């Protein structure tokens, strides 16, 4: 349904993540094709968030490699990976609550536009120009995600649904090529879930590859091109939504009564 | 918290300009201009600390050391080598910057409050050096013969002249700091304070920014120390002890560390308390500071600048 290319934007090869004795991920091979919406599902504790943390550089994997656009990134710090073009949201909202909605998105522009300490402190003309540019592009994103009316509200005053949307907006501000969304619909009501999944589709329509962890099967089946299923740190199935829906191992391990 | 209005800044500027002229007319507070020089010097330090602690969320218990490094660099280079004070002030700031990187970098790269421990130890070590390296520092007796400041033949040789000199520096640093707070760098600092995982996921190089602010605050403290030395023409180690580092923390806690105005208000109040109003308490002064810190943290966690907000809240109820 989308312009999915043959080229892999992201490739994990034999990734192992051990927390002490606990194998959160074991020998995981995983690819994401450029332009697709790929979903990861699996029961709680399966290692989905750990996978995101490794991709986005929160910590390096115990073993294995992560290739983004053909280059290894598993040794890079989180902010370097953000500069390369991967952005993320968090399972539990990690907004900058004391900052305004607009400032949150402006912070998201940090990878693209920045001023030096001295030019910021002295308010040199180039600083003012950049600041205006950041503000303008942040406002554009707020329009896109539908929060432009609340641009001046403190982020923590928004209802959860809008906080989740704002977090996506902030992640969008870095103009990433790959977005990792960790349970964007968790805790949302039906309307909010609908808004969130439409937004994810609109983001994908801009050509941004989306990697998605989600429990809401309706969202998953509706928007994803491909699904991978994790269980106890291992990939137990991978395929199109139809294939996954009919996979016996998946039904046993995870879907159970839901389908 | 972000927008710092132009009107309060203008009012504040007028207050500072008028202060010596008004107090001069009232004999009982004539000497307040002198005290305001110290208040200004402390403001330089607390503004940097406010950026470091309030905005970025990093704790330093060793800024007296940078204050002392500035003072002693100025003192040694001018009194012992006869150099012009201005380059010495800049050399002091440069030395403080380098030391701040050396002390800050290892501890700021770690998560948690390692900076607090490192700066505590650093402050104590520097204090010992001031006392022990008597050949350089004069030891516990301190150093005399530090020249005053002059610029293009203009001598800052009266209280009023030095007052304006110090407060010009305070204003310059204030405007610079306000600009930083309201820039992308300020956003990044506040982001680090709230959520390091989110800040770094958005491309903020956390250790770099923490080190940057730590260095900035150290450089301001060093400048303050030099201005102190050239004003009093005499320094000794006791000015730069651990208690002074703690006093700085009390200043920003009292004023409110989440707001740059808090740094100014806190520094001003504590200066007048210790130089004037607590004079009769003598050694019991420390107890008063302890009580202030306790009361503020319990009842006004945002400091005095947070009080209007609390009062507004009462009226709404
Ligand atoms: N930083 C960590 N330290 C120790 N154990 C962790 C850490 N992060 C995750 N884990 C463990 O790894 C396993 C996978 O967790 P997680 O990736 O959060 O699962 P999911 O997101 O699929 O629910 C869990 O058993 C969890 O307790
Ligand atoms: Mg998770």
Coordinates of C-alpha atoms and ligand atoms in Angstrom, one line a residue:
Chain A
X1 CA 0.0 0.0 0.0
X2 CA 3.0 2.3 0.5
X3 CA 6.0 3.0 -1.6
X4 CA 8.0 0.3 0.0
X5 CA 11.4 -0.1 -1.6
X6 CA 13.6 -3.2 -1.7
X7 CA 16.4 -1.5 0.1
X8 CA 16.7 -2.1 3.8
X9 CA 16.9 1.1 5.8
X10 CA 17.5 -0.8 9.0
X11 CA 19.2 -4.2 9.5
X12 CA 19.9 -5.9 12.8
X13 CA 22.3 -8.8 12.6
X14 CA 22.5 -11.4 15.4
X15 CA 21.7 -8.8 18.1
X16 CA 22.0 -10.1 21.7
X17 CA 21.0 -8.0 24.7
X18 CA 21.7 -9.5 28.1
X19 CA 20.9 -7.7 31.4
X20 CA 23.0 -9.7 33.8
X21 CA 21.6 -13.2 33.4
X22 CA 18.4 -12.1 31.6
X23 CA 18.4 -12.4 27.9
X24 CA 16.2 -9.6 26.8
X25 CA 17.1 -10.2 23.1
X26 CA 18.7 -13.4 21.8
X27 CA 20.3 -13.6 18.4
X28 CA 17.8 -11.3 16.7
X29 CA 17.9 -10.8 12.9
X30 CA 15.6 -8.1 11.8
X31 CA 15.1 -5.9 8.8
X32 CA 13.0 -2.9 7.9
X33 CA 12.5 -1.9 4.3
X34 CA 12.6 1.8 3.4
X35 CA 9.2 3.4 3.2
X36 CA 7.2 0.8 5.1
X37 CA 5.3 0.7 8.3
X38 CA 6.6 -2.2 10.2
X39 CA 5.1 -3.4 13.5
X40 CA 6.5 -5.3 16.3
X41 CA 4.2 -7.2 18.6
X42 CA 4.6 -9.6 21.4
X43 CA 3.7 -10.0 25.1
X44 CA 4.9 -7.8 27.8
X45 CA 8.6 -8.3 28.5
X46 CA 9.2 -9.8 25.1
X47 CA 12.0 -7.2 24.4
X48 CA 10.3 -4.8 22.2
X49 CA 11.3 -1.6 24.1
X50 CA 14.8 -3.1 24.5
X51 CA 15.0 -3.4 20.8
X52 CA 14.0 0.3 20.4
X53 CA 16.6 1.3 23.0
X54 CA 19.3 -0.5 21.1
X55 CA 18.3 1.0 17.7
X56 CA 18.2 4.5 19.1
X57 CA 21.4 4.2 21.1
X58 CA 20.2 4.3 24.7
X59 CA 22.7 1.5 25.2
X60 CA 24.8 -0.7 22.9
X61 CA 23.8 -4.3 22.3
X62 CA 25.8 -7.0 24.1
X63 CA 26.6 -8.5 20.7
X64 CA 25.6 -8.1 17.1
X65 CA 25.3 -5.2 14.7
X66 CA 22.8 -2.5 13.8
X67 CA 23.1 -1.1 10.3
X68 CA 21.2 2.1 9.4
X69 CA 21.3 3.0 5.7
X70 CA 24.2 0.6 5.3
X71 CA 26.4 2.0 8.1
X72 CA 26.9 0.5 11.5
X73 CA 25.4 2.5 14.3
X74 CA 25.4 0.2 17.3
X75 CA 28.4 1.9 18.8
X76 CA 27.0 5.4 18.5
X77 CA 25.5 7.5 21.3
X78 CA 21.8 8.4 21.2
X79 CA 22.3 11.9 20.1
X80 CA 24.5 10.8 17.2
X81 CA 21.9 8.3 16.0
X82 CA 19.3 11.1 16.2
X83 CA 21.6 13.1 13.9
X84 CA 21.8 10.2 11.5
X85 CA 18.0 10.3 11.0
X86 CA 16.3 8.0 13.6
X87 CA 13.9 9.5 16.1
X88 CA 11.6 7.9 18.6
X89 CA 8.8 8.2 21.1
X90 CA 8.6 6.5 24.5
X91 CA 6.3 3.9 25.9
X92 CA 5.6 6.1 28.9
X93 CA 5.4 9.7 27.7
X94 CA 8.7 11.6 28.1
X95 CA 7.7 15.1 27.2
X96 CA 9.4 18.1 28.6
X97 CA 6.4 18.9 30.8
X98 CA 7.4 22.3 32.0
X99 CA 8.0 23.5 28.5
X100 CA 5.3 24.7 26.2
X101 CA 3.9 22.6 23.4
X102 CA 5.8 24.7 20.9
X103 CA 9.1 24.5 22.8
X104 CA 8.8 20.7 22.9
X105 CA 8.6 20.6 19.1
X106 CA 11.3 23.3 18.8
X107 CA 13.6 21.1 20.8
X108 CA 12.9 18.4 18.3
X109 CA 14.6 20.6 15.7
X110 CA 17.8 20.5 17.7
X111 CA 19.5 18.0 15.3
X112 CA 19.0 20.3 12.3
X113 CA 19.4 23.8 13.5
X114 CA 21.6 25.0 16.3
X115 CA 23.5 28.0 17.4
X116 CA 26.7 28.3 19.2
X117 CA 26.9 29.3 22.9
X118 CA 28.4 32.7 22.0
X119 CA 26.1 33.5 19.1
X120 CA 23.1 32.6 21.4
X121 CA 24.4 34.7 24.3
X122 CA 25.1 37.7 22.2
X123 CA 22.0 37.3 20.0
X124 CA 23.9 37.7 16.8
X125 CA 21.8 38.2 13.7
X126 CA 22.4 34.6 12.5
X127 CA 21.0 33.4 15.8
X128 CA 17.8 35.4 15.5
X129 CA 17.4 34.1 11.9
X130 CA 17.9 30.5 13.0
X131 CA 15.5 30.9 16.0
X132 CA 12.8 32.3 13.7
X133 CA 13.4 29.4 11.3
X134 CA 13.1 26.8 14.1
X135 CA 9.9 28.4 15.3
X136 CA 8.4 28.5 11.9
X137 CA 9.1 24.8 11.2
X138 CA 7.8 23.9 14.6
X139 CA 4.6 25.7 14.0
X140 CA 4.2 23.8 10.7
X141 CA 4.5 20.5 12.5
X142 CA 2.0 21.7 15.1
X143 CA -0.4 22.4 12.2
X144 CA 0.3 19.0 10.8
X145 CA -0.4 17.1 14.0
X146 CA -3.4 19.4 14.9
X147 CA -2.1 21.0 18.1
X148 CA -1.4 24.5 16.8
X149 CA -4.1 26.0 19.0
X150 CA -2.4 24.8 22.1
X151 CA 1.1 25.9 21.1
X152 CA 1.5 28.0 24.2
X153 CA 0.2 25.5 26.8
X154 CA 2.5 23.7 29.1
X155 CA 3.0 20.2 27.7
X156 CA 1.9 18.5 30.9
X157 CA -1.4 20.3 30.8
X158 CA -2.5 18.3 27.7
X159 CA -4.6 15.1 28.0
X160 CA -2.7 11.9 27.5
X161 CA -4.0 11.5 23.9
X162 CA -2.6 14.8 22.9
X163 CA 0.6 14.2 24.8
X164 CA 1.2 11.1 22.8
X165 CA 0.5 13.1 19.6
X166 CA 2.8 15.8 20.7
X167 CA 5.6 13.3 21.3
X168 CA 5.2 12.1 17.8
X169 CA 5.3 15.8 16.6
X170 CA 8.5 16.4 18.6
X171 CA 10.1 13.3 17.0
X172 CA 9.0 14.5 13.6
X173 CA 10.7 17.8 14.0
X174 CA 14.1 16.3 13.5
X175 CA 13.0 15.3 10.0
X176 CA 13.9 11.7 10.5
X177 CA 14.0 9.0 7.9
X178 CA 13.0 6.3 10.4
X179 CA 10.6 6.8 13.3
X180 CA 10.4 4.4 16.2
X181 CA 7.0 4.7 18.0
X182 CA 6.7 2.7 21.2
X183 CA 3.0 2.0 21.9
X184 CA 1.6 5.2 20.5
X185 CA -2.0 4.1 21.2
X186 CA -1.4 2.8 24.7
X187 CA -3.9 4.3 27.1
X188 CA -5.9 6.1 24.4
X189 CA -9.6 6.0 23.9
X190 CA -11.1 5.0 20.5
X191 CA -11.2 8.5 19.0
X192 CA -7.7 9.2 20.2
X193 CA -6.5 5.9 18.8
X194 CA -8.0 6.8 15.5
X195 CA -6.3 10.2 15.4
X196 CA -3.0 8.6 16.3
X197 CA -3.2 5.9 13.6
X198 CA -4.2 8.4 11.0
X199 CA -1.3 10.5 12.0
X200 CA 1.1 7.6 11.6
X201 CA -0.2 6.9 8.2
X202 CA 0.2 10.6 7.2
X203 CA 3.8 10.5 8.4
X204 CA 4.4 7.4 6.4
X205 CA 2.9 9.1 3.3
X206 CA 5.6 11.7 3.6
X207 CA 8.1 8.9 2.9
X208 CA 9.2 8.3 6.5
X209 CA 9.8 4.7 7.5
X210 CA 7.9 3.8 10.6
X211 CA 8.8 1.1 13.1
X212 CA 5.9 0.6 15.6
X213 CA 5.4 -1.3 18.8
X214 CA 1.7 -1.6 19.6
X215 CA -0.7 -3.8 21.4
X216 CA -3.9 -2.6 19.8
X217 CA -4.4 -5.2 17.1
X218 CA -6.9 -3.1 15.2
X219 CA -4.3 -0.4 14.7
X220 CA -1.6 -3.0 13.8
X221 CA -3.7 -4.8 11.3
X222 CA -4.9 -1.6 9.7
X223 CA -1.7 0.3 9.2
X224 CA 1.2 -2.0 9.0
X225 CA 2.8 -3.5 5.9
X226 CA 4.7 -6.1 7.8
X227 CA 4.7 -7.5 11.3
X228 CA 7.3 -9.2 13.4
X229 CA 6.4 -11.1 16.5
X230 CA 8.7 -11.2 19.5
X231 CA 8.5 -13.7 22.4
X232 CA 11.1 -14.0 25.1
X233 CA 13.6 -12.0 23.1
X234 CA 13.2 -14.1 20.0
X235 CA 11.5 -13.5 16.7
X236 CA 8.9 -16.2 16.4
X237 CA 7.2 -15.0 13.2
X238 CA 7.3 -12.4 10.6
X239 CA 5.1 -11.5 7.6
X240 CA 2.1 -9.6 6.3
X241 CA -0.8 -8.9 8.7
X242 CA -2.8 -11.7 7.1
X243 CA 0.1 -14.2 7.5
X244 CA 0.5 -13.2 11.1
X245 CA -3.1 -13.4 11.9
X246 CA -3.2 -17.0 10.7
X247 CA 0.1 -18.1 12.2
X248 CA -0.5 -20.8 14.8
X249 CA 2.6 -20.1 16.8
X250 CA 1.6 -16.5 17.1
X251 CA -1.9 -17.3 18.2
X252 CA -0.6 -19.6 20.9
X253 CA 2.0 -17.2 22.2
X254 CA 0.3 -13.9 22.0
X255 CA -2.9 -13.3 20.1
X256 CA -4.8 -15.9 21.9
X257 CA -8.4 -14.9 22.5
X258 CA -8.0 -11.5 20.8
X259 CA -8.4 -12.8 17.3
Chain B
X1 CA 9.6 30.6 33.3
X2 CA 11.0 31.1 29.8
X3 CA 10.0 34.6 28.8
X4 CA 11.9 37.2 30.8
X5 CA 10.1 40.4 30.4
X6 CA 11.9 43.6 29.2
X7 CA 10.0 45.8 31.7
X8 CA 11.3 44.1 34.8
X9 CA 14.8 44.3 33.4
X10 CA 14.4 48.1 32.8
X11 CA 13.0 48.7 36.3
X12 CA 15.9 46.7 37.7
X13 CA 18.4 48.7 35.7
X14 CA 16.9 52.0 36.9
X15 CA 17.0 50.7 40.5
X16 CA 20.7 49.9 40.2
X17 CA 21.5 53.2 38.6
X18 CA 19.6 55.2 41.2
X19 CA 20.7 53.2 44.2
X20 CA 23.9 55.0 45.2
X21 CA 22.3 58.5 44.7
X22 CA 19.3 57.7 46.9
X23 CA 21.2 55.9 49.7
X24 CA 23.8 58.7 49.7
X25 CA 21.1 61.0 50.9
X26 CA 20.2 58.8 53.9
X27 CA 23.0 58.7 56.4
X28 CA 21.9 55.5 58.2
X29 CA 22.2 53.5 54.9
X30 CA 24.9 55.5 53.2
X31 CA 27.2 52.5 53.3
X32 CA 24.7 50.3 51.4
X33 CA 26.4 51.1 48.1
X34 CA 29.5 49.3 49.4
X35 CA 27.4 46.3 50.3
X36 CA 25.8 46.3 46.9
X37 CA 29.2 45.9 45.4
X38 CA 29.4 42.5 47.1
X39 CA 25.9 41.7 46.2
X40 CA 26.8 42.3 42.5
X41 CA 29.9 40.1 42.8
X42 CA 27.8 37.3 44.3
X43 CA 25.1 37.8 41.6
X44 CA 27.7 37.0 39.0
X45 CA 28.2 33.6 40.6
X46 CA 24.6 32.8 41.4
X47 CA 23.5 33.6 37.8
X48 CA 25.8 30.9 36.5
X49 CA 24.8 28.6 39.3
X50 CA 21.1 29.2 38.5
X51 CA 21.8 28.1 34.9
X52 CA 23.7 25.1 36.1
X53 CA 21.5 23.9 39.0
X54 CA 18.0 25.4 38.4
X55 CA 17.8 25.1 34.6
X56 CA 20.1 22.1 33.9
X57 CA 19.7 20.3 37.2
X58 CA 23.3 19.7 38.1
X59 CA 24.6 20.4 41.6
X60 CA 27.9 22.0 42.4
X61 CA 29.1 22.4 46.0
X62 CA 32.5 23.8 44.9
X63 CA 32.0 27.2 43.3
X64 CA 33.9 29.0 46.0
X65 CA 36.9 27.3 44.5
X66 CA 36.4 29.0 41.1
X67 CA 35.7 32.3 42.9
X68 CA 39.0 31.8 44.7
X69 CA 40.9 30.8 41.6
X70 CA 39.8 34.1 40.0
X71 CA 40.8 36.1 43.0
X72 CA 44.2 34.4 43.5
X73 CA 45.1 34.5 39.8
X74 CA 44.4 38.2 39.7
X75 CA 46.2 38.7 43.0
X76 CA 49.3 36.7 42.3
X77 CA 49.8 38.1 38.7
X78 CA 49.3 41.7 39.7
X79 CA 50.8 41.9 43.2
X80 CA 53.7 39.6 42.6
X81 CA 54.4 40.1 38.9
X82 CA 53.1 43.6 38.5
X83 CA 51.0 42.8 35.5
X84 CA 48.0 44.9 34.3
X85 CA 44.9 43.6 36.1
X86 CA 42.6 43.2 33.0
X87 CA 44.6 40.5 31.2
X88 CA 45.0 38.8 34.6
X89 CA 41.3 38.7 35.1
X90 CA 41.0 37.0 31.7
X91 CA 43.8 34.6 32.5
X92 CA 41.9 33.7 35.7
X93 CA 38.8 33.0 33.7
X94 CA 40.7 30.8 31.2
X95 CA 42.3 28.8 34.0
X96 CA 38.9 28.4 35.7
X97 CA 37.5 27.2 32.4
X98 CA 40.2 24.6 31.9
X99 CA 39.9 23.4 35.5
X100 CA 36.1 23.2 35.1
X101 CA 36.5 20.9 32.1
X102 CA 39.0 18.7 34.0
X103 CA 36.8 18.5 37.1
X104 CA 33.4 18.5 35.3
X105 CA 34.0 16.2 32.3
X106 CA 34.6 12.9 34.1
X107 CA 31.7 13.4 36.6
X108 CA 29.2 15.0 34.2
X109 CA 29.6 12.0 31.8
X110 CA 28.3 9.8 34.5
X111 CA 24.6 9.7 35.5
X112 CA 23.6 10.9 38.9
X113 CA 25.0 13.4 41.3
X114 CA 28.7 12.7 40.8
X115 CA 29.3 16.4 40.1
X116 CA 28.1 17.3 43.6
X117 CA 30.7 14.9 45.1
X118 CA 33.5 15.9 42.7
X119 CA 33.0 19.6 43.3
X120 CA 32.8 19.1 47.0
X121 CA 36.1 17.4 47.0
X122 CA 37.5 19.9 44.5
X123 CA 36.5 22.8 46.7
X124 CA 38.1 21.4 49.7
X125 CA 41.3 20.6 47.9
X126 CA 41.6 24.1 46.4
X127 CA 40.9 25.7 49.8
X128 CA 43.8 23.6 51.2
X129 CA 46.1 24.8 48.4
X130 CA 45.3 28.4 49.1
X131 CA 46.3 27.8 52.7
X132 CA 49.4 25.7 52.2
X133 CA 51.1 27.2 49.1
X134 CA 52.2 30.1 51.1
X135 CA 55.0 31.1 48.7
X136 CA 52.3 31.9 46.1
X137 CA 49.2 32.7 48.2
X138 CA 50.6 34.0 51.4
X139 CA 49.0 31.1 53.2
X140 CA 46.3 31.7 55.9
X141 CA 47.4 35.3 56.2
X142 CA 46.5 36.0 52.7
X143 CA 47.8 38.6 50.2
X144 CA 47.9 42.4 50.3
X145 CA 48.9 44.9 47.7
X146 CA 46.5 43.9 45.0
X147 CA 46.0 47.0 42.8
X148 CA 42.6 48.6 42.1
X149 CA 41.2 48.7 38.6
X150 CA 41.5 51.5 36.0
X151 CA 40.6 51.8 32.4
X152 CA 42.3 54.2 29.9
X153 CA 43.5 56.3 32.9
X154 CA 40.1 56.3 34.6
X155 CA 40.5 55.0 38.1
X156 CA 37.7 53.1 39.7
X157 CA 38.9 54.4 43.0
X158 CA 35.7 55.3 44.9
X159 CA 32.9 53.1 46.1
X160 CA 30.5 54.6 43.7
X161 CA 32.8 54.1 40.7
X162 CA 33.5 50.5 41.6
X163 CA 29.8 49.9 42.2
X164 CA 29.0 50.9 38.6
X165 CA 31.9 48.9 37.2
X166 CA 30.7 45.7 39.0
X167 CA 27.1 46.2 38.1
X168 CA 27.9 46.8 34.4
X169 CA 29.5 43.3 34.5
X170 CA 26.5 41.9 36.3
X171 CA 24.2 43.4 33.7
X172 CA 26.3 42.1 30.8
X173 CA 26.3 38.6 32.3
X174 CA 22.6 38.9 33.1
X175 CA 21.7 39.7 29.5
X176 CA 24.0 37.1 28.1
X177 CA 22.5 34.5 30.5
X178 CA 18.9 35.5 29.7
X179 CA 19.7 35.2 26.0
X180 CA 21.1 31.7 26.6
X181 CA 18.0 30.7 28.6
X182 CA 15.7 31.8 25.8
X183 CA 17.7 30.2 23.0
X184 CA 17.9 26.6 21.7
X185 CA 20.6 26.0 24.2
X186 CA 18.4 27.0 27.1
X187 CA 15.7 24.6 25.7
X188 CA 18.3 21.8 25.6
X189 CA 19.4 22.5 29.2
X190 CA 15.8 22.5 30.5
X191 CA 15.2 19.3 28.5
X192 CA 18.2 17.6 30.1
X193 CA 16.8 18.6 33.5
X194 CA 13.4 16.9 32.8
X195 CA 14.4 13.8 30.8
X196 CA 17.8 12.8 29.7
X197 CA 16.6 9.9 27.6
X198 CA 14.2 12.2 25.7
X199 CA 16.8 15.0 25.3
X200 CA 19.4 12.7 23.9
X201 CA 16.9 11.0 21.7
X202 CA 16.2 14.4 20.2
X203 CA 19.9 14.9 19.4
X204 CA 21.0 16.8 22.5
X205 CA 24.6 15.9 23.4
X206 CA 24.0 15.7 27.1
X207 CA 27.5 15.6 28.5
X208 CA 28.7 18.4 26.2
X209 CA 25.9 20.7 27.3
X210 CA 26.4 20.0 31.0
X211 CA 30.2 20.7 30.7
X212 CA 29.4 23.9 28.7
X213 CA 27.2 25.2 31.5
X214 CA 29.5 24.1 34.2
X215 CA 32.4 25.9 32.5
X216 CA 30.3 29.0 32.0
X217 CA 29.3 29.1 35.6
X218 CA 33.0 28.6 36.6
X219 CA 34.1 31.5 34.4
X220 CA 31.5 33.8 35.9
X221 CA 32.6 32.8 39.4
X222 CA 36.2 33.5 38.5
X223 CA 35.4 36.9 37.2
X224 CA 33.5 37.6 40.4
X225 CA 36.6 36.5 42.4
X226 CA 38.9 38.9 40.4
X227 CA 36.5 41.8 41.0
X228 CA 36.5 41.0 44.7
X229 CA 40.3 40.9 44.9
X230 CA 40.7 44.2 43.0
X231 CA 38.1 45.9 45.2
X232 CA 39.3 44.9 48.6
X233 CA 43.0 44.9 47.6
X234 CA 43.4 42.0 50.1
X235 CA 42.4 38.4 50.1
X236 CA 42.8 35.4 52.3
X237 CA 41.6 31.8 52.0
X238 CA 38.7 31.9 54.5
X239 CA 36.6 33.8 51.9
X240 CA 36.8 30.8 49.6
X241 CA 35.9 28.0 52.0
X242 CA 33.2 25.4 51.9
X243 CA 30.8 27.5 53.8
X244 CA 30.9 30.1 51.0
X245 CA 30.0 27.4 48.5
X246 CA 27.0 26.5 50.7
X247 CA 26.1 30.1 51.1
X248 CA 25.9 30.4 47.4
X249 CA 23.4 27.5 47.3
X250 CA 21.4 29.2 50.1
X251 CA 21.3 32.3 47.9
X252 CA 19.8 30.5 44.9
X253 CA 17.5 28.4 47.0
X254 CA 16.2 31.4 48.8
X255 CA 15.7 33.5 45.6
X256 CA 14.5 30.5 43.5
X257 CA 16.8 28.6 41.3
X258 CA 14.4 27.9 38.5
X259 CA 14.3 31.5 37.6
X260 CA 17.2 33.8 36.8
X261 CA 15.7 36.6 38.9
X262 CA 15.9 34.3 41.9
X263 CA 19.7 34.3 41.6
X264 CA 19.7 38.1 41.8
X265 CA 17.1 38.4 44.6
X266 CA 18.8 35.6 46.7
X267 CA 22.3 37.0 46.3
X268 CA 21.0 40.5 47.2
X269 CA 19.2 39.3 50.3
X270 CA 21.8 37.0 51.7
X271 CA 24.5 39.7 51.1
X272 CA 22.5 42.2 53.2
X273 CA 21.7 39.6 55.8
X274 CA 25.3 38.7 56.3
X275 CA 26.9 42.1 56.0
X276 CA 24.3 44.1 57.8
X277 CA 21.1 42.6 59.3
X278 CA 22.6 39.5 60.9
X279 CA 25.5 41.4 62.4
X280 CA 24.2 40.9 66.0
X281 CA 23.9 37.2 65.6
X282 CA 27.6 36.8 65.1
X283 CA 28.5 33.1 65.3
X284 CA 24.8 32.2 65.4
X285 CA 24.6 33.5 61.9
X286 CA 25.0 29.9 60.6
X287 CA 21.8 28.8 62.4
X288 CA 19.9 31.6 60.7
X289 CA 21.1 30.4 57.3
X290 CA 20.2 26.8 58.2
X291 CA 16.7 28.0 59.2
X292 CA 16.3 29.9 56.0
X293 CA 17.3 26.9 53.9
X294 CA 14.9 24.7 55.8
X295 CA 11.9 27.1 55.6
X296 CA 12.5 27.8 52.0
X297 CA 12.7 24.2 50.9
X298 CA 9.7 23.2 52.9
X299 CA 7.4 26.1 52.2
X300 CA 8.7 27.8 49.1
X301 CA 10.4 25.2 47.0
X302 CA 10.5 27.6 44.1
X303 CA 12.1 30.3 46.3
X304 CA 10.9 33.8 46.8
X305 CA 10.2 34.3 43.1
X306 CA 7.7 31.5 43.4
X307 CA 5.8 33.3 46.2
X308 CA 3.6 35.5 43.9
X309 CA 2.4 32.2 42.2
X310 CA 1.5 30.7 45.6
X311 CA -0.4 33.8 46.7
X312 CA -2.3 33.9 43.4
X313 CA -3.2 30.3 44.1
X314 CA -4.7 31.2 47.5
X315 CA -6.8 33.9 46.0
X316 CA -8.1 31.6 43.3
X317 CA -9.3 29.2 46.1
Ligands
LIG1 N1 17.6 -1.5 31.5 C1 17.2 -2.7 31.9 N2 17.9 -3.4 32.9 C2 17.5 -4.6 33.2 N3 16.5 -5.3 32.6 C3 15.8 -4.7 31.7 C4 16.1 -3.4 31.2 N4 15.3 -3.1 30.2 C5 14.5 -4.1 30.0 N5 14.8 -5.1 30.9 C6 14.2 -6.5 30.9 O1 14.2 -7.0 29.6 C7 13.0 -7.6 29.3 C8 12.3 -7.0 28.1 O2 11.8 -5.8 28.5 P1 11.2 -4.8 27.4 O3 12.1 -4.6 26.3 O4 10.8 -3.5 28.2 O5 9.8 -5.6 27.0 P2 8.6 -5.1 26.2 O6 8.8 -3.7 25.7 O7 8.5 -6.0 25.1 O8 7.4 -5.2 27.1 C9 12.1 -7.6 30.6 O9 12.3 -8.7 31.3 C10 12.7 -6.4 31.3 O10 12.5 -6.5 32.7
LIG2 MG1 7.8 -1.9 26.1

